[in-house]
Amino acid sequence: YAEISLKDINQVAKTSFPLCMRHLFEKLREDHHLKHGGRMQLGLFLKGVGLKLDDALAFWKAEFSRKVGAERFDKEYAYGIRHNYGKEGKRTDYTPYSCQKVISSTPGVGDHHGCPYRHFSEENLRAALGKMGVSNRALEDVIDKVRNRHYQLACTLTFEAVHASSCDAGINHPNQYFSESQKIME
Ligand code: SF4
């Protein structure tokens, strides 16, 4: 993967994050907090898009310290981020989650991870897609896929609608969505 620096993150979140990661990103900015499942899903995705460990720590700290304070961040949350990068514990270099894994997760109350095509209500999904700039006609096609439980196809149609470009491979990984998008943006 290419490298993404902290200063570019807001921009690429808007242009190239799939809905599952946009949602987590926005909630983190709003609440200055994410529960464990969200920290894992977004954290590993950001690692996958090339955010270096130091930038990742700065990114999460900037948000979390507004909620729990810098000291508690260092004590309770920094470990988990270093862990994702294989710098703690068994030093496994954890890989970002595939669509299949995200779709099959079971977010509870107050969780924001998971796949919005599967886990959002239709009303919330329509609103989120509208915010991404999906036109009415494309939106109905996306909803149709969702109703038939073809979540990755729904995501592929969303990709095609917001990029005005086809995605013949289909979406099977959030990081693949990102890299396909970046190819078009270049
Ligand atoms: Fe994310 Fe994959 Fe769901 Fe798209 S289909 S929102 S990339 S989990």
PDB file of C-alpha atoms and ligand atoms in Angstrom:
ATOM      1  CA  TYR A   1       0.000   0.000   0.000  1.00  0.00           C
ATOM      2  CA  ALA A   2       0.965   3.599  -0.488  1.00  0.00           C
ATOM      3  CA  GLU A   3       1.421   5.856   2.499  1.00  0.00           C
ATOM      4  CA  ILE A   4      -1.294   8.141   3.768  1.00  0.00           C
ATOM      5  CA  SER A   5      -0.341  10.936   6.098  1.00  0.00           C
ATOM      6  CA  LEU A   6      -2.397  12.458   8.861  1.00  0.00           C
ATOM      7  CA  LYS A   7      -3.029  15.683   6.989  1.00  0.00           C
ATOM      8  CA  ASP A   8      -4.637  13.861   4.059  1.00  0.00           C
ATOM      9  CA  ILE A   9      -6.929  11.714   6.107  1.00  0.00           C
ATOM     10  CA  ASN A  10     -10.046  13.936   6.108  1.00  0.00           C
ATOM     11  CA  GLN A  11      -9.795  14.342   2.367  1.00  0.00           C
ATOM     12  CA  VAL A  12      -9.370  10.659   1.530  1.00  0.00           C
ATOM     13  CA  ALA A  13     -12.076   9.686   4.012  1.00  0.00           C
ATOM     14  CA  LYS A  14     -14.499  11.763   1.970  1.00  0.00           C
ATOM     15  CA  THR A  15     -13.393  10.594  -1.453  1.00  0.00           C
ATOM     16  CA  SER A  16     -12.200   7.021  -1.009  1.00  0.00           C
ATOM     17  CA  PHE A  17     -13.483   5.346   2.173  1.00  0.00           C
ATOM     18  CA  PRO A  18     -16.272   2.784   1.757  1.00  0.00           C
ATOM     19  CA  LEU A  19     -19.413   3.500   3.748  1.00  0.00           C
ATOM     20  CA  CYS A  20     -18.454   1.163   6.626  1.00  0.00           C
ATOM     21  CA  MET A  21     -15.280   3.165   7.277  1.00  0.00           C
ATOM     22  CA  ARG A  22     -16.803   6.578   6.579  1.00  0.00           C
ATOM     23  CA  HIS A  23     -19.384   5.828   9.222  1.00  0.00           C
ATOM     24  CA  LEU A  24     -16.781   4.850  11.830  1.00  0.00           C
ATOM     25  CA  PHE A  25     -14.639   7.836  10.916  1.00  0.00           C
ATOM     26  CA  GLU A  26     -17.551  10.250  11.288  1.00  0.00           C
ATOM     27  CA  LYS A  27     -18.676   8.719  14.573  1.00  0.00           C
ATOM     28  CA  LEU A  28     -15.151   8.954  15.946  1.00  0.00           C
ATOM     29  CA  ARG A  29     -15.005  12.636  14.995  1.00  0.00           C
ATOM     30  CA  GLU A  30     -18.444  13.211  16.520  1.00  0.00           C
ATOM     31  CA  ASP A  31     -18.174  11.208  19.744  1.00  0.00           C
ATOM     32  CA  HIS A  32     -14.365  11.268  20.180  1.00  0.00           C
ATOM     33  CA  HIS A  33     -14.736   7.621  21.021  1.00  0.00           C
ATOM     34  CA  LEU A  34     -15.352   4.216  19.436  1.00  0.00           C
ATOM     35  CA  LYS A  35     -15.965   0.921  21.142  1.00  0.00           C
ATOM     36  CA  HIS A  36     -13.580  -2.002  20.698  1.00  0.00           C
ATOM     37  CA  GLY A  37     -15.153  -3.447  17.523  1.00  0.00           C
ATOM     38  CA  GLY A  38     -15.033  -0.062  15.834  1.00  0.00           C
ATOM     39  CA  ARG A  39     -11.468   0.609  16.895  1.00  0.00           C
ATOM     40  CA  MET A  40     -10.411  -2.719  15.410  1.00  0.00           C
ATOM     41  CA  GLN A  41     -12.319  -2.363  12.144  1.00  0.00           C
ATOM     42  CA  LEU A  42     -11.257   1.227  11.468  1.00  0.00           C
ATOM     43  CA  GLY A  43      -7.789   0.893  13.003  1.00  0.00           C
ATOM     44  CA  LEU A  44      -6.762  -2.056  10.846  1.00  0.00           C
ATOM     45  CA  PHE A  45      -8.289  -0.442   7.771  1.00  0.00           C
ATOM     46  CA  LEU A  46      -6.213   2.699   8.381  1.00  0.00           C
ATOM     47  CA  LYS A  47      -3.126   0.578   8.804  1.00  0.00           C
ATOM     48  CA  GLY A  48      -4.019  -1.037   5.477  1.00  0.00           C
ATOM     49  CA  VAL A  49      -4.325   2.298   3.692  1.00  0.00           C
ATOM     50  CA  GLY A  50      -0.803   3.110   4.841  1.00  0.00           C
ATOM     51  CA  LEU A  51      -1.183   5.184   8.001  1.00  0.00           C
ATOM     52  CA  LYS A  52       2.046   4.736   9.933  1.00  0.00           C
ATOM     53  CA  LEU A  53       1.979   3.785  13.613  1.00  0.00           C
ATOM     54  CA  ASP A  54       3.048   7.215  14.871  1.00  0.00           C
ATOM     55  CA  ASP A  55       0.378   8.913  12.799  1.00  0.00           C
ATOM     56  CA  ALA A  56      -2.190   6.363  13.940  1.00  0.00           C
ATOM     57  CA  LEU A  57      -1.364   7.076  17.587  1.00  0.00           C
ATOM     58  CA  ALA A  58      -1.629  10.826  16.982  1.00  0.00           C
ATOM     59  CA  PHE A  59      -4.911  10.379  15.111  1.00  0.00           C
ATOM     60  CA  TRP A  60      -6.617   8.314  17.821  1.00  0.00           C
ATOM     61  CA  LYS A  61      -5.163  10.373  20.631  1.00  0.00           C
ATOM     62  CA  ALA A  62      -6.431  13.637  19.177  1.00  0.00           C
ATOM     63  CA  GLU A  63      -9.985  12.283  19.311  1.00  0.00           C
ATOM     64  CA  PHE A  64      -9.956  10.138  22.442  1.00  0.00           C
ATOM     65  CA  SER A  65      -8.213  12.689  24.619  1.00  0.00           C
ATOM     66  CA  ARG A  66     -11.141  15.047  24.052  1.00  0.00           C
ATOM     67  CA  LYS A  67     -13.363  12.450  25.665  1.00  0.00           C
ATOM     68  CA  VAL A  68     -11.252  10.582  28.210  1.00  0.00           C
ATOM     69  CA  GLY A  69      -8.155  12.797  28.515  1.00  0.00           C
ATOM     70  CA  ALA A  70      -4.652  12.239  27.179  1.00  0.00           C
ATOM     71  CA  GLU A  71      -3.477  10.318  30.224  1.00  0.00           C
ATOM     72  CA  ARG A  72      -6.245   7.736  30.039  1.00  0.00           C
ATOM     73  CA  PHE A  73      -5.662   7.409  26.325  1.00  0.00           C
ATOM     74  CA  ASP A  74      -2.006   6.597  26.903  1.00  0.00           C
ATOM     75  CA  LYS A  75      -2.885   4.137  29.658  1.00  0.00           C
ATOM     76  CA  GLU A  76      -5.874   2.336  28.176  1.00  0.00           C
ATOM     77  CA  TYR A  77      -6.002   2.778  24.432  1.00  0.00           C
ATOM     78  CA  ALA A  78      -2.506   3.313  23.008  1.00  0.00           C
ATOM     79  CA  TYR A  79      -1.641  -0.328  23.711  1.00  0.00           C
ATOM     80  CA  GLY A  80      -4.445  -1.568  21.446  1.00  0.00           C
ATOM     81  CA  ILE A  81      -3.217   0.552  18.560  1.00  0.00           C
ATOM     82  CA  ARG A  82       0.367  -0.585  18.927  1.00  0.00           C
ATOM     83  CA  HIS A  83      -1.008  -4.115  19.209  1.00  0.00           C
ATOM     84  CA  ASN A  84      -2.779  -3.762  15.828  1.00  0.00           C
ATOM     85  CA  TYR A  85       0.586  -2.837  14.338  1.00  0.00           C
ATOM     86  CA  GLY A  86       2.227  -5.893  15.838  1.00  0.00           C
ATOM     87  CA  LYS A  87       4.199  -3.930  18.434  1.00  0.00           C
ATOM     88  CA  GLU A  88       2.722  -5.557  21.538  1.00  0.00           C
ATOM     89  CA  GLY A  89       1.753  -8.996  22.812  1.00  0.00           C
ATOM     90  CA  LYS A  90       2.386 -11.797  20.362  1.00  0.00           C
ATOM     91  CA  ARG A  91       3.551  -9.235  17.821  1.00  0.00           C
ATOM     92  CA  THR A  92       1.252 -10.545  15.158  1.00  0.00           C
ATOM     93  CA  ASP A  93       0.923  -8.180  12.232  1.00  0.00           C
ATOM     94  CA  TYR A  94      -2.888  -8.139  12.086  1.00  0.00           C
ATOM     95  CA  THR A  95      -4.532  -7.855   8.700  1.00  0.00           C
ATOM     96  CA  PRO A  96      -7.444  -5.531   7.886  1.00  0.00           C
ATOM     97  CA  TYR A  97     -10.904  -7.114   7.808  1.00  0.00           C
ATOM     98  CA  SER A  98     -12.438  -8.337   4.557  1.00  0.00           C
ATOM     99  CA  CYS A  99     -16.024  -7.501   3.616  1.00  0.00           C
ATOM    100  CA  GLN A 100     -17.071 -10.996   4.559  1.00  0.00           C
ATOM    101  CA  LYS A 101     -15.707 -10.543   8.046  1.00  0.00           C
ATOM    102  CA  VAL A 102     -17.258  -7.069   8.459  1.00  0.00           C
ATOM    103  CA  ILE A 103     -20.617  -8.233   7.111  1.00  0.00           C
ATOM    104  CA  SER A 104     -20.724 -11.237   9.435  1.00  0.00           C
ATOM    105  CA  SER A 105     -19.945  -9.180  12.558  1.00  0.00           C
ATOM    106  CA  THR A 106     -22.746  -8.500  15.021  1.00  0.00           C
ATOM    107  CA  PRO A 107     -22.642  -4.908  16.260  1.00  0.00           C
ATOM    108  CA  GLY A 108     -24.566  -4.290  19.484  1.00  0.00           C
ATOM    109  CA  VAL A 109     -26.150  -1.135  20.886  1.00  0.00           C
ATOM    110  CA  GLY A 110     -23.703   1.774  20.725  1.00  0.00           C
ATOM    111  CA  ASP A 111     -21.429  -0.053  18.277  1.00  0.00           C
ATOM    112  CA  HIS A 112     -20.673   1.513  14.914  1.00  0.00           C
ATOM    113  CA  HIS A 113     -18.731  -1.244  13.242  1.00  0.00           C
ATOM    114  CA  GLY A 114     -20.197  -3.702  10.735  1.00  0.00           C
ATOM    115  CA  CYS A 115     -21.383  -3.192   7.169  1.00  0.00           C
ATOM    116  CA  PRO A 116     -24.019  -0.455   6.806  1.00  0.00           C
ATOM    117  CA  TYR A 117     -25.623  -2.288   3.872  1.00  0.00           C
ATOM    118  CA  ARG A 118     -26.356  -5.129   6.224  1.00  0.00           C
ATOM    119  CA  HIS A 119     -26.634  -3.439   9.616  1.00  0.00           C
ATOM    120  CA  PHE A 120     -28.314  -0.076   8.987  1.00  0.00           C
ATOM    121  CA  SER A 121     -32.063   0.375   8.820  1.00  0.00           C
ATOM    122  CA  GLU A 122     -33.226   1.209   5.307  1.00  0.00           C
ATOM    123  CA  GLU A 123     -33.977   4.761   6.392  1.00  0.00           C
ATOM    124  CA  ASN A 124     -30.489   5.320   7.797  1.00  0.00           C
ATOM    125  CA  LEU A 125     -28.897   3.686   4.778  1.00  0.00           C
ATOM    126  CA  ARG A 126     -30.803   5.958   2.396  1.00  0.00           C
ATOM    127  CA  ALA A 127     -29.699   9.012   4.354  1.00  0.00           C
ATOM    128  CA  ALA A 128     -26.061   7.878   4.431  1.00  0.00           C
ATOM    129  CA  LEU A 129     -26.013   7.145   0.693  1.00  0.00           C
ATOM    130  CA  GLY A 130     -27.589  10.503  -0.041  1.00  0.00           C
ATOM    131  CA  LYS A 131     -24.800  12.161   1.955  1.00  0.00           C
ATOM    132  CA  MET A 132     -22.240  10.259  -0.132  1.00  0.00           C
ATOM    133  CA  GLY A 133     -23.773  11.776  -3.251  1.00  0.00           C
ATOM    134  CA  VAL A 134     -25.568   8.712  -4.635  1.00  0.00           C
ATOM    135  CA  SER A 135     -28.310   9.916  -6.970  1.00  0.00           C
ATOM    136  CA  ASN A 136     -31.924   8.798  -6.523  1.00  0.00           C
ATOM    137  CA  ARG A 137     -31.889   6.332  -9.364  1.00  0.00           C
ATOM    138  CA  ALA A 138     -28.683   4.615  -8.320  1.00  0.00           C
ATOM    139  CA  LEU A 139     -29.971   4.628  -4.762  1.00  0.00           C
ATOM    140  CA  GLU A 140     -32.977   2.488  -5.688  1.00  0.00           C
ATOM    141  CA  ASP A 141     -30.646  -0.022  -7.362  1.00  0.00           C
ATOM    142  CA  VAL A 142     -28.500  -0.160  -4.231  1.00  0.00           C
ATOM    143  CA  ILE A 143     -31.553  -0.693  -1.996  1.00  0.00           C
ATOM    144  CA  ASP A 144     -32.724  -3.441  -4.329  1.00  0.00           C
ATOM    145  CA  LYS A 145     -29.419  -5.304  -3.860  1.00  0.00           C
ATOM    146  CA  VAL A 146     -29.650  -4.852  -0.104  1.00  0.00           C
ATOM    147  CA  ARG A 147     -33.164  -6.298  -0.028  1.00  0.00           C
ATOM    148  CA  ASN A 148     -31.783  -9.377  -1.785  1.00  0.00           C
ATOM    149  CA  ARG A 149     -28.922  -9.459   0.741  1.00  0.00           C
ATOM    150  CA  HIS A 150     -26.269  -8.770  -1.888  1.00  0.00           C
ATOM    151  CA  TYR A 151     -24.369  -6.365   0.336  1.00  0.00           C
ATOM    152  CA  GLN A 152     -21.096  -6.359  -1.587  1.00  0.00           C
ATOM    153  CA  LEU A 153     -22.971  -5.761  -4.837  1.00  0.00           C
ATOM    154  CA  ALA A 154     -24.766  -2.860  -3.154  1.00  0.00           C
ATOM    155  CA  CYS A 155     -21.364  -1.481  -2.174  1.00  0.00           C
ATOM    156  CA  THR A 156     -20.063  -1.979  -5.716  1.00  0.00           C
ATOM    157  CA  LEU A 157     -23.023  -0.038  -7.143  1.00  0.00           C
ATOM    158  CA  THR A 158     -22.356   2.718  -4.633  1.00  0.00           C
ATOM    159  CA  PHE A 159     -18.728   2.819  -5.692  1.00  0.00           C
ATOM    160  CA  GLU A 160     -19.760   3.091  -9.338  1.00  0.00           C
ATOM    161  CA  ALA A 161     -22.298   5.820  -8.585  1.00  0.00           C
ATOM    162  CA  VAL A 162     -19.965   8.048  -6.577  1.00  0.00           C
ATOM    163  CA  HIS A 163     -16.972   7.559  -8.884  1.00  0.00           C
ATOM    164  CA  ALA A 164     -18.950   7.613 -12.143  1.00  0.00           C
ATOM    165  CA  SER A 165     -16.792   4.694 -13.168  1.00  0.00           C
ATOM    166  CA  SER A 166     -17.303   0.952 -13.386  1.00  0.00           C
ATOM    167  CA  CYS A 167     -15.823  -1.477 -10.905  1.00  0.00           C
ATOM    168  CA  ASP A 168     -15.749  -4.762 -12.791  1.00  0.00           C
ATOM    169  CA  ALA A 169     -13.903  -6.685 -10.087  1.00  0.00           C
ATOM    170  CA  GLY A 170     -16.648  -5.961  -7.548  1.00  0.00           C
ATOM    171  CA  ILE A 171     -15.962  -4.968  -3.945  1.00  0.00           C
ATOM    172  CA  ASN A 172     -14.734  -7.691  -1.611  1.00  0.00           C
ATOM    173  CA  HIS A 173     -12.512  -5.776   0.802  1.00  0.00           C
ATOM    174  CA  PRO A 174     -12.740  -2.273   2.293  1.00  0.00           C
ATOM    175  CA  ASN A 175      -9.077  -1.694   1.472  1.00  0.00           C
ATOM    176  CA  GLN A 176      -9.693  -2.797  -2.112  1.00  0.00           C
ATOM    177  CA  TYR A 177     -12.519  -0.227  -2.317  1.00  0.00           C
ATOM    178  CA  PHE A 178      -9.994   2.340  -1.142  1.00  0.00           C
ATOM    179  CA  SER A 179      -7.277   1.418  -3.610  1.00  0.00           C
ATOM    180  CA  GLU A 180      -9.689   1.198  -6.567  1.00  0.00           C
ATOM    181  CA  SER A 181     -10.919   4.654  -5.629  1.00  0.00           C
ATOM    182  CA  GLN A 182      -7.428   6.083  -5.326  1.00  0.00           C
ATOM    183  CA  LYS A 183      -6.586   4.711  -8.786  1.00  0.00           C
ATOM    184  CA  ILE A 184      -9.455   6.751 -10.205  1.00  0.00           C
ATOM    185  CA  MET A 185      -8.580   9.865  -8.179  1.00  0.00           C
ATOM    186  CA  GLU A 186      -4.977   9.922  -9.367  1.00  0.00           C
TER     187      GLU A 186
HETATM  188 FE1  SF4 B   1     -17.501  -2.045   3.859  1.00  0.00          FE
HETATM  189 FE2  SF4 B   1     -17.439  -4.220   2.336  1.00  0.00          FE
HETATM  190 FE3  SF4 B   1     -19.735  -3.406   3.478  1.00  0.00          FE
HETATM  191 FE4  SF4 B   1     -18.647  -2.064   1.462  1.00  0.00          FE
HETATM  192  S1  SF4 B   1     -19.462  -4.164   1.402  1.00  0.00           S
HETATM  193  S2  SF4 B   1     -19.493  -1.168   3.328  1.00  0.00           S
HETATM  194  S3  SF4 B   1     -16.471  -2.260   1.892  1.00  0.00           S
HETATM  195  S4  SF4 B   1     -17.909  -4.143   4.537  1.00  0.00           S
END
